[in-house]
Amino acid sequence: MKKIRFGLHTKMAVLSFGSILIALFSSGLLVIERVASQLENEMGMRALAIARTLAQMEDIQHNVGKPGGEVVIQPLAERIRLATGVAYVVVLDNNGVRYSHPVQDRIGKKFSGEDMAYAIVAGGEYVSQAEGVLGPSVRAFVPVKVDEGTRQVGVVVVGILTPTIYSVLQNIRLELYYTLVIGLVVGLAGSVYLAQRIKRGMFNLEPEEIARLLEERVALLESISEGIIHIDRYARITLMNRAAYRITGVTDAIGKPVQEIIPNTGLLRVLASGEPEYNQEMIINGVTIVTNRIPVRVGGQTVGAVATFRDKSEVQRLAEELTGVKRFIEALRVQNHEYLNKLHTIAGLIQLNRHQEAVDFIFAVTAEQQELTQFLSRRIKDYGIAGLLMGKHSRAKELKIDFEIDRNSKLAYLPRTIDSSAMVIIIGNLLENAFEAVKGLEPSQRKVYLGLFTEGAGIRLVVGDSGPGLPDVLKETVFQPGFTTKLPPNSGLGLSLVRNCVDLAGGTIEIAKSPLGGAQFVVTIKNGEAKHDHQHVDC
């Protein structure tokens, strides 16, 4: 693996270095081209200035175009050529005949070059480039005029040989070498640094490893049965797995604002507040779901939010299975403890030769259990609730609590606004709180009452105890999540779950003073419309 990583690091550095080398080479060519062009412009201006000076000399003005004029003009032109260092100074008459030239044999012959016509015909001065006898040059044409500039008698041509790229390189080769070396060193160091930064940014992973991790992540997200939606800081959806598409009923959501896909989403609230929300209930596409929303933070800043959600019916089914198992285990544990005590009692009576008392004790225990079983099976038609009450009755006996189930209790059916699992949560938490309230009293004073009645199209549940009761100032506070008067590990969520289940069922819950002396909770649920408050925690 180290060899692969080193190879990738080297490739990245070489690629970056090659890019810098090409950039340096290209920029060097552009600079040289620019320098050569600038030199040509400067040479052209210099040649034009010299030509203007020659055109103003009287010796040239009076002798050009006249027989024997070259005798005066040639020495003068050569002196100026040698003094200024130009390539050539050529004086022409209006017919293009030379009166001066660096090559003596060309004097008296016609000037070659189509760029001369404008100076003779139009009488204008200008600079042009041409390939002359001595090589490529830039040359300036200035007309020679007499009679105060009214009559043209010839043209002065001054040429300067232009440098080739090779000659320019020769002149600046040392500077060029220094620049290239410094550029290459800086480029190499920058390439290595850039490669290292990129590697660190990729968590020192190889491209093959990144591709594999991406494939694994996609497979993992698609295998999860819960829906997953992630939004960025602009509330646009960046990730959505198959389960989320199935639950929301959409087919294309990536890149769209989340409120277009889920109008009642709570992700915007989490994105703004940066606070997570757990076990929230809401409706999407006609499906009641339970969702968790968590902000995504990078460097202490909230850069997005993610929601995981699941069909509530699936959650309820799993909860019912889990609750049933826990309830069954608790009932078995309590009954095991209870019957061990009874067996010990029977064994003791037999050892004391109290056979009749042992028989009477057995019949008494059997009759009590039989009576409770028959009562619950006859009056409570929901087996989950009946099983819960049976288990709580055994639990109360273990805690030496006088647990009375009103013999007028009757549950013929559950309202359609609530199901068995929610009722188990309500009854179980209220009874556990009642048991906790009386557990610190003397055994003779530990009393808990439960009544469950069918009233018209609804039900009424009453749970009272002989405990210390609740002050009026706490009657609303007790329903807040996390509030508890008990010692750890109690979480303070029991009554909050009860309140939420009751609210979702469209019911009411009241706290009063129990005839037993403590607190009394009265839950009323009618067969009306259930509430779907998205802000409540799922019960």
Coordinates of C-alpha atoms in Angstrom, one line a residue:
M1 CA 0.0 0.0 0.0
K2 CA 2.9 2.4 0.8
K3 CA 4.3 1.8 -2.7
I4 CA 1.0 2.6 -4.3
R5 CA 0.6 5.8 -2.3
F6 CA 4.1 6.9 -3.1
G7 CA 3.5 6.2 -6.8
L8 CA 0.3 8.3 -6.8
H9 CA 2.2 11.1 -4.9
T10 CA 4.9 11.0 -7.5
K11 CA 2.5 11.1 -10.4
M12 CA 0.6 14.0 -9.0
A13 CA 3.9 15.9 -8.4
V14 CA 5.2 15.1 -11.9
L15 CA 1.9 16.1 -13.5
S16 CA 1.9 19.4 -11.5
F17 CA 5.6 20.0 -12.4
G18 CA 4.9 19.3 -16.1
S19 CA 2.1 21.8 -16.1
I20 CA 4.3 24.4 -14.5
L21 CA 7.1 23.6 -17.0
I22 CA 4.8 24.0 -20.0
A23 CA 3.4 27.3 -18.5
L24 CA 7.0 28.6 -18.0
F25 CA 7.9 27.6 -21.6
S26 CA 4.8 29.2 -23.1
S27 CA 5.2 32.4 -21.1
G28 CA 8.8 32.6 -22.0
L29 CA 8.0 32.4 -25.7
L30 CA 5.3 35.1 -25.2
V31 CA 7.8 37.3 -23.4
I32 CA 10.4 36.9 -26.1
E33 CA 7.9 37.6 -28.8
R34 CA 6.8 40.7 -26.9
V35 CA 10.4 41.9 -26.4
A36 CA 11.2 41.4 -30.1
S37 CA 8.0 43.3 -31.1
Q38 CA 8.9 46.1 -28.7
L39 CA 12.4 46.3 -30.1
E40 CA 11.0 46.5 -33.7
N41 CA 8.8 49.4 -32.7
E42 CA 11.6 51.3 -31.0
M43 CA 13.9 50.7 -34.0
G44 CA 11.2 51.9 -36.3
M45 CA 10.8 55.2 -34.3
R46 CA 14.6 55.6 -34.3
A47 CA 14.9 55.1 -38.0
L48 CA 12.0 57.5 -38.7
A49 CA 13.8 60.2 -36.6
I50 CA 17.0 59.8 -38.5
A51 CA 15.2 59.9 -41.8
R52 CA 13.5 63.1 -40.9
T53 CA 16.8 64.7 -40.0
L54 CA 18.4 63.7 -43.3
A55 CA 15.3 64.9 -45.3
Q56 CA 15.8 68.4 -43.8
M57 CA 19.5 68.7 -44.8
E58 CA 20.0 71.3 -47.6
D59 CA 22.9 69.2 -49.2
I60 CA 20.4 66.4 -49.8
Q61 CA 17.5 68.7 -50.8
H62 CA 19.7 70.5 -53.4
N63 CA 21.4 67.5 -54.9
V64 CA 18.8 64.7 -55.0
G65 CA 17.5 64.2 -58.5
K66 CA 20.3 66.1 -60.1
P67 CA 23.2 64.7 -62.2
G68 CA 26.2 64.0 -60.0
G69 CA 24.2 64.5 -56.8
E70 CA 25.5 61.2 -55.5
V71 CA 29.0 62.8 -55.1
V72 CA 27.6 65.0 -52.3
I73 CA 24.9 62.8 -50.9
Q74 CA 26.8 59.5 -50.6
P75 CA 29.6 60.7 -48.2
L76 CA 27.0 62.5 -46.1
A77 CA 24.7 59.5 -45.9
E78 CA 27.6 57.2 -45.0
R79 CA 28.9 59.5 -42.2
I80 CA 25.4 59.6 -40.7
R81 CA 25.0 55.8 -41.1
L82 CA 28.2 55.1 -39.3
A83 CA 27.5 57.6 -36.6
T84 CA 24.0 56.3 -35.8
G85 CA 24.8 52.6 -36.3
V86 CA 21.9 51.9 -38.7
A87 CA 22.1 49.3 -41.4
Y88 CA 21.8 51.6 -44.4
V89 CA 20.8 55.1 -45.4
V90 CA 19.4 55.3 -49.0
V91 CA 18.5 58.6 -50.7
L92 CA 16.2 58.2 -53.8
D93 CA 14.9 60.6 -56.4
N94 CA 11.2 60.5 -57.5
N95 CA 12.1 57.7 -60.0
G96 CA 13.5 55.5 -57.3
V97 CA 17.1 55.9 -58.4
R98 CA 19.6 55.5 -55.5
Y99 CA 21.9 58.4 -54.7
S100 CA 23.4 56.7 -51.6
H101 CA 23.8 53.1 -50.5
P102 CA 26.3 51.1 -48.2
V103 CA 27.1 49.0 -51.2
Q104 CA 28.8 51.3 -53.7
D105 CA 27.8 49.4 -56.8
R106 CA 24.1 49.9 -56.1
I107 CA 24.3 53.7 -56.4
G108 CA 22.5 54.9 -59.6
K109 CA 20.3 51.8 -59.7
K110 CA 16.6 51.4 -59.0
F111 CA 15.4 50.9 -55.4
S112 CA 13.8 47.5 -54.8
G113 CA 10.7 47.3 -52.7
E114 CA 7.0 47.8 -53.2
D115 CA 6.7 49.8 -50.0
M116 CA 8.4 52.8 -51.6
A117 CA 5.4 53.7 -53.7
Y118 CA 3.4 55.4 -51.0
A119 CA 6.3 57.7 -50.1
I120 CA 6.8 58.9 -53.7
V121 CA 3.1 59.0 -54.8
A122 CA 1.4 60.3 -51.6
G123 CA 4.4 62.0 -50.1
G124 CA 3.8 60.5 -46.6
E125 CA 6.2 59.2 -44.1
Y126 CA 5.9 55.8 -42.6
V127 CA 7.7 52.7 -41.2
S128 CA 7.6 49.3 -42.8
Q129 CA 9.2 45.9 -42.5
A130 CA 11.0 44.2 -45.4
E131 CA 13.5 41.6 -46.3
G132 CA 16.3 43.6 -47.9
V133 CA 19.7 42.9 -49.3
L134 CA 21.3 42.9 -45.8
G135 CA 18.5 40.9 -44.2
P136 CA 15.2 41.5 -42.4
S137 CA 14.9 45.1 -41.4
V138 CA 12.6 47.8 -40.3
R139 CA 12.8 50.9 -42.5
A140 CA 11.5 54.4 -42.4
F141 CA 10.4 56.4 -45.5
V142 CA 10.5 60.2 -45.3
P143 CA 9.9 62.4 -48.4
V144 CA 12.4 65.1 -49.3
K145 CA 10.7 68.4 -50.1
V146 CA 11.8 71.8 -51.2
D147 CA 10.2 75.2 -51.8
E148 CA 8.9 75.3 -48.3
G149 CA 7.5 71.8 -48.5
T150 CA 5.5 72.3 -51.6
R151 CA 7.5 70.2 -54.0
Q152 CA 8.9 66.7 -53.5
V153 CA 12.2 65.8 -55.0
G154 CA 13.0 62.4 -53.4
V155 CA 12.8 60.1 -50.5
V156 CA 15.1 59.2 -47.6
V157 CA 15.1 55.6 -46.5
V158 CA 16.7 54.6 -43.2
G159 CA 16.9 50.8 -42.4
I160 CA 17.8 49.0 -39.2
L161 CA 18.3 45.3 -39.2
T162 CA 15.8 43.6 -36.8
P163 CA 17.0 41.0 -34.4
T164 CA 16.0 37.4 -34.7
I165 CA 14.5 35.4 -31.8
Y166 CA 17.8 33.6 -31.7
S167 CA 19.8 36.8 -31.3
V168 CA 17.3 38.0 -28.6
L169 CA 17.8 34.7 -26.8
Q170 CA 21.6 35.1 -27.1
N171 CA 21.4 38.6 -25.6
I172 CA 19.2 37.5 -22.6
R173 CA 20.4 34.0 -22.2
L174 CA 21.9 34.5 -18.8
E175 CA 18.7 36.2 -17.4
L176 CA 16.6 33.5 -19.1
Y177 CA 18.7 30.7 -17.5
Y178 CA 18.3 32.3 -14.0
T179 CA 14.6 32.7 -14.5
L180 CA 14.1 29.2 -15.7
V181 CA 16.1 27.7 -12.8
I182 CA 14.2 29.7 -10.2
G183 CA 10.9 28.9 -11.8
L184 CA 11.6 25.2 -12.0
V185 CA 12.7 25.1 -8.4
V186 CA 9.7 27.0 -7.2
G187 CA 7.5 24.9 -9.5
L188 CA 8.9 21.7 -8.1
A189 CA 8.5 22.7 -4.5
G190 CA 5.0 23.9 -5.2
S191 CA 4.1 20.7 -7.0
V192 CA 5.3 18.6 -4.1
Y193 CA 3.4 20.8 -1.6
L194 CA 0.2 20.7 -3.8
A195 CA 0.4 16.9 -4.1
Q196 CA 0.7 16.6 -0.3
R197 CA -2.2 19.0 0.3
I198 CA -4.4 17.1 -2.1
K199 CA -3.5 13.8 -0.4
R200 CA -4.3 15.2 3.0
G201 CA -7.6 16.5 1.7
M202 CA -8.4 13.0 0.5
F203 CA -7.6 11.6 3.9
N204 CA -4.4 9.9 2.4
L205 CA -6.6 7.6 0.4
E206 CA -5.9 6.3 -3.1
P207 CA -8.3 7.0 -5.9
E208 CA -9.2 3.3 -6.0
E209 CA -9.9 3.4 -2.2
I210 CA -12.1 6.4 -2.6
A211 CA -14.0 4.8 -5.4
R212 CA -14.5 1.6 -3.3
L213 CA -15.6 3.6 -0.3
L214 CA -18.1 5.5 -2.4
E215 CA -19.5 2.2 -3.7
E216 CA -19.7 0.8 -0.2
R217 CA -21.4 3.9 1.1
V218 CA -24.0 3.8 -1.7
A219 CA -24.6 0.1 -1.1
L220 CA -24.9 0.7 2.7
L221 CA -27.4 3.6 2.3
E222 CA -29.5 1.6 -0.1
S223 CA -29.6 -1.5 2.2
I224 CA -30.9 0.5 5.1
S225 CA -34.7 0.1 5.6
E226 CA -35.0 3.6 7.0
G227 CA -35.4 6.6 4.8
I228 CA -32.4 9.0 4.7
I229 CA -32.5 12.6 3.4
H230 CA -29.5 15.0 3.6
I231 CA -29.7 18.7 2.8
D232 CA -26.9 21.3 2.4
R233 CA -26.7 24.7 4.0
Y234 CA -29.0 26.1 1.3
A235 CA -31.7 23.5 2.1
R236 CA -31.2 21.6 -1.2
I237 CA -31.4 17.8 -1.1
T238 CA -27.9 16.3 -1.8
L239 CA -28.6 12.7 -0.8
M240 CA -31.7 10.5 -0.7
N241 CA -31.7 6.7 -0.5
R242 CA -34.2 4.2 -2.0
A243 CA -36.3 3.9 1.2
A244 CA -36.7 7.7 1.3
Y245 CA -37.9 7.7 -2.4
R246 CA -40.3 4.9 -1.6
I247 CA -41.8 6.6 1.5
T248 CA -42.0 10.1 0.0
G249 CA -43.3 8.8 -3.4
V250 CA -41.0 11.0 -5.5
T251 CA -38.7 9.9 -8.3
D252 CA -36.3 12.9 -8.6
A253 CA -35.3 15.0 -5.7
I254 CA -31.5 15.6 -5.8
G255 CA -30.7 19.3 -6.1
K256 CA -34.2 20.4 -5.3
P257 CA -35.2 22.5 -2.2
V258 CA -36.4 20.1 0.5
Q259 CA -39.6 22.0 1.0
E260 CA -40.7 21.2 -2.5
I261 CA -40.5 17.5 -1.7
I262 CA -41.7 17.6 1.9
P263 CA -43.6 20.8 2.5
N264 CA -44.0 20.2 6.3
T265 CA -40.4 19.2 6.8
G266 CA -38.6 20.0 10.1
L267 CA -35.1 19.9 8.6
L268 CA -35.3 23.7 8.0
R269 CA -35.8 24.2 11.7
V270 CA -32.9 22.0 12.6
L271 CA -30.7 23.8 9.9
A272 CA -31.5 27.2 11.5
S273 CA -31.3 26.2 15.1
G274 CA -28.5 23.6 14.9
E275 CA -30.3 21.5 17.5
P276 CA -31.2 17.8 16.9
E277 CA -34.8 16.5 17.1
Y278 CA -35.5 12.9 18.0
N279 CA -38.5 10.7 17.6
Q280 CA -40.7 13.3 15.9
E281 CA -43.9 12.1 14.3
M282 CA -45.2 13.6 11.0
I283 CA -47.1 12.6 7.9
I284 CA -45.4 12.2 4.5
N285 CA -47.3 11.1 1.4
G286 CA -50.2 9.9 3.6
V287 CA -47.8 7.8 5.7
T288 CA -47.3 8.5 9.4
I289 CA -43.6 8.3 10.1
V290 CA -41.2 8.6 13.1
T291 CA -38.2 10.7 12.2
N292 CA -34.9 11.9 13.8
R293 CA -33.3 15.1 12.5
I294 CA -29.6 15.9 13.2
P295 CA -27.6 18.9 12.1
V296 CA -24.3 18.3 10.2
R297 CA -21.4 20.4 11.6
V298 CA -18.0 21.0 10.0
G299 CA -15.5 23.1 12.0
G300 CA -18.2 24.1 14.4
Q301 CA -20.5 25.5 11.7
T302 CA -23.8 23.9 10.7
V303 CA -23.4 23.0 7.0
G304 CA -26.4 20.8 6.5
A305 CA -28.9 18.5 8.2
V306 CA -29.9 14.8 7.8
A307 CA -33.1 13.1 8.6
T308 CA -33.7 9.4 9.1
F309 CA -37.3 8.2 9.2
R310 CA -39.4 5.1 9.2
D311 CA -43.0 4.1 8.7
K312 CA -44.6 4.3 12.1
S313 CA -46.6 1.1 11.6
E314 CA -43.3 -0.8 11.3
V315 CA -41.9 0.9 14.4
Q316 CA -45.1 0.0 16.3
R317 CA -44.9 -3.6 15.2
L318 CA -41.4 -3.9 16.4
A319 CA -42.2 -2.1 19.6
E320 CA -45.1 -4.4 20.2
E321 CA -42.9 -7.4 19.7
L322 CA -40.2 -5.9 22.0
T323 CA -42.7 -4.8 24.6
G324 CA -44.4 -8.2 24.6
V325 CA -41.1 -9.9 25.1
K326 CA -40.1 -7.6 28.0
R327 CA -43.6 -7.9 29.5
F328 CA -43.4 -11.7 29.3
I329 CA -40.0 -11.8 30.8
E330 CA -40.9 -9.5 33.7
A331 CA -44.1 -11.5 34.4
L332 CA -42.1 -14.8 34.4
R333 CA -39.5 -13.3 36.8
V334 CA -42.1 -12.0 39.2
Q335 CA -44.2 -15.2 39.1
N336 CA -41.0 -17.2 39.6
H337 CA -40.1 -15.2 42.6
E338 CA -43.7 -15.3 43.9
Y339 CA -44.1 -19.0 43.5
L340 CA -40.8 -19.8 45.0
N341 CA -42.0 -18.0 48.2
K342 CA -45.3 -19.9 48.1
L343 CA -43.4 -23.2 47.6
H344 CA -41.2 -22.4 50.6
T345 CA -44.4 -21.7 52.6
I346 CA -46.0 -25.0 51.6
A347 CA -42.8 -26.9 52.3
G348 CA -42.6 -25.4 55.7
L349 CA -46.2 -26.2 56.6
I350 CA -45.6 -29.8 55.5
Q351 CA -42.4 -30.1 57.6
L352 CA -44.4 -28.8 60.6
N353 CA -47.0 -31.5 59.9
R354 CA -49.6 -28.7 59.2
H355 CA -51.0 -30.6 56.3
Q356 CA -54.5 -29.1 56.4
E357 CA -53.0 -25.6 56.6
A358 CA -50.8 -26.4 53.5
V359 CA -53.9 -27.7 51.6
D360 CA -55.9 -24.6 52.6
F361 CA -53.0 -22.3 51.5
I362 CA -52.7 -24.1 48.1
F363 CA -56.5 -23.7 47.5
A364 CA -56.4 -20.0 48.6
V365 CA -53.5 -19.2 46.2
T366 CA -55.1 -21.1 43.4
A367 CA -58.4 -19.5 43.9
E368 CA -56.9 -16.0 44.0
Q369 CA -55.0 -16.5 40.8
Q370 CA -57.9 -18.2 39.1
E371 CA -60.3 -15.4 40.1
L372 CA -57.9 -12.7 38.7
T373 CA -57.3 -14.6 35.5
Q374 CA -61.0 -15.2 34.9
F375 CA -61.9 -11.6 35.7
L376 CA -59.3 -10.1 33.3
S377 CA -60.1 -12.5 30.5
R378 CA -63.8 -11.8 30.9
R379 CA -63.7 -8.0 31.3
I380 CA -60.6 -6.9 29.4
K381 CA -60.9 -7.9 25.8
D382 CA -57.5 -6.7 24.7
Y383 CA -55.0 -9.5 25.6
G384 CA -52.0 -7.1 25.6
I385 CA -53.6 -4.9 28.3
A386 CA -54.9 -8.0 30.2
G387 CA -51.4 -9.5 30.2
L388 CA -49.9 -6.2 31.4
L389 CA -52.4 -6.0 34.3
M390 CA -51.6 -9.6 35.3
G391 CA -47.9 -8.9 35.3
K392 CA -48.4 -5.6 37.3
H393 CA -50.5 -7.5 39.8
S394 CA -47.7 -10.0 40.4
R395 CA -45.2 -7.1 40.6
A396 CA -47.4 -5.3 43.2
K397 CA -47.5 -8.5 45.4
E398 CA -43.7 -8.7 45.2
L399 CA -43.4 -5.1 46.4
K400 CA -46.0 -5.7 49.1
I401 CA -48.4 -3.2 47.5
D402 CA -52.2 -3.6 47.8
F403 CA -53.0 -3.2 44.1
E404 CA -56.8 -3.1 43.5
I405 CA -58.2 -3.5 40.0
D406 CA -61.8 -2.2 40.1
R407 CA -64.0 -5.1 39.6
N408 CA -66.4 -2.8 37.6
S409 CA -63.6 -2.3 35.1
K410 CA -64.5 -3.3 31.5
L411 CA -62.8 -2.8 28.2
A412 CA -65.0 -4.0 25.4
Y413 CA -63.0 -2.4 22.6
L414 CA -60.4 0.3 22.0
P415 CA -61.3 3.6 20.3
R416 CA -60.0 3.8 16.7
T417 CA -57.8 6.8 17.7
I418 CA -55.5 4.6 19.9
D419 CA -54.0 1.1 19.6
S420 CA -53.0 -1.5 22.1
S421 CA -49.3 -0.6 22.2
A422 CA -50.2 3.1 23.1
M423 CA -52.6 1.9 25.9
V424 CA -49.9 -0.4 27.2
I425 CA -47.5 2.6 27.4
I426 CA -50.1 4.7 29.2
I427 CA -51.2 2.1 31.7
G428 CA -47.7 0.7 32.3
N429 CA -46.1 4.2 33.0
L430 CA -49.0 5.4 35.2
L431 CA -48.9 2.2 37.3
E432 CA -45.1 2.3 37.6
N433 CA -45.3 5.9 38.8
A434 CA -47.9 4.9 41.3
F435 CA -45.8 2.0 42.6
E436 CA -42.8 4.3 43.0
A437 CA -45.0 6.8 44.8
V438 CA -46.0 4.3 47.5
K439 CA -42.9 2.1 47.7
G440 CA -41.4 4.2 50.5
L441 CA -44.5 3.9 52.8
E442 CA -45.2 1.3 55.4
P443 CA -46.5 -2.0 53.7
S444 CA -49.9 -1.5 55.3
Q445 CA -50.2 1.9 53.6
R446 CA -49.1 1.0 50.1
K447 CA -52.2 1.1 48.1
V448 CA -52.7 1.6 44.3
Y449 CA -56.1 1.7 42.5
L450 CA -56.8 1.1 38.8
G451 CA -60.1 1.4 37.0
L452 CA -60.6 1.0 33.2
F453 CA -64.1 1.7 31.9
T454 CA -65.8 1.8 28.5
E455 CA -68.0 4.9 28.4
G456 CA -70.1 5.4 25.3
A457 CA -67.8 5.6 22.3
G458 CA -64.6 6.1 24.4
I459 CA -62.8 4.8 27.5
R460 CA -61.8 6.2 30.8
L461 CA -58.7 5.2 32.8
V462 CA -58.2 6.0 36.5
V463 CA -55.0 5.4 38.4
G464 CA -54.7 6.5 42.0
D465 CA -52.3 5.9 44.8
S466 CA -51.8 6.5 48.5
G467 CA -48.5 8.3 48.1
P468 CA -47.6 11.9 48.9
G469 CA -49.5 13.3 45.9
L470 CA -48.5 16.2 43.6
P471 CA -48.5 19.9 44.4
D472 CA -50.6 22.0 42.1
V473 CA -47.5 23.8 40.8
L474 CA -46.2 20.6 39.4
K475 CA -49.3 19.3 37.6
E476 CA -48.1 20.6 34.3
T477 CA -44.4 20.3 34.9
V478 CA -44.5 16.6 35.4
F479 CA -45.4 16.1 31.7
Q480 CA -42.2 17.8 30.5
P481 CA -39.5 15.5 29.0
G482 CA -36.8 14.9 31.5
F483 CA -38.7 16.0 34.6
T484 CA -38.5 13.5 37.5
T485 CA -38.7 13.5 41.2
K486 CA -36.9 10.1 41.3
L487 CA -33.2 9.2 41.6
P488 CA -31.2 7.9 38.6
P489 CA -31.4 5.9 36.5
N490 CA -35.0 7.2 36.0
S491 CA -35.1 9.3 32.8
G492 CA -38.2 11.4 33.5
L493 CA -39.7 10.4 30.1
G494 CA -42.6 8.2 31.4
L495 CA -45.3 10.8 31.9
S496 CA -44.1 12.7 28.8
L497 CA -44.7 9.6 26.7
V498 CA -48.1 9.2 28.4
R499 CA -49.1 12.8 27.6
N500 CA -48.0 12.5 24.0
C501 CA -49.9 9.2 23.5
V502 CA -53.0 10.8 24.9
D503 CA -52.6 13.9 22.8
L504 CA -52.1 11.9 19.6
A505 CA -55.3 10.0 20.4
G506 CA -57.2 13.2 20.9
G507 CA -57.8 12.5 24.6
T508 CA -57.3 14.4 27.8
I509 CA -55.4 13.7 31.0
E510 CA -56.2 15.2 34.4
I511 CA -54.5 15.1 37.8
A512 CA -56.5 15.2 41.0
K513 CA -56.3 14.1 44.6
S514 CA -57.0 10.4 44.9
P515 CA -59.5 9.0 47.5
L516 CA -56.5 7.0 48.7
G517 CA -54.7 10.2 49.6
G518 CA -52.2 10.6 46.9
A519 CA -52.3 11.6 43.2
Q520 CA -54.9 10.4 40.8
F521 CA -54.6 10.4 37.0
V522 CA -57.7 10.3 34.9
V523 CA -57.3 9.6 31.1
T524 CA -60.3 10.0 28.8
I525 CA -60.1 9.0 25.2
K526 CA -63.1 9.3 22.9
N527 CA -63.7 7.6 19.6
G528 CA -63.0 10.8 17.6
E529 CA -60.3 12.0 15.3
A530 CA -56.7 11.5 16.3
K531 CA -54.3 14.4 16.3
H532 CA -51.1 14.3 14.3
D533 CA -49.0 16.9 16.0
H534 CA -45.6 16.8 14.3
Q535 CA -43.9 18.4 17.3
H536 CA -44.7 15.6 19.7
V537 CA -42.4 12.8 20.4
D538 CA -43.8 9.5 19.2
C539 CA -45.5 7.7 22.1

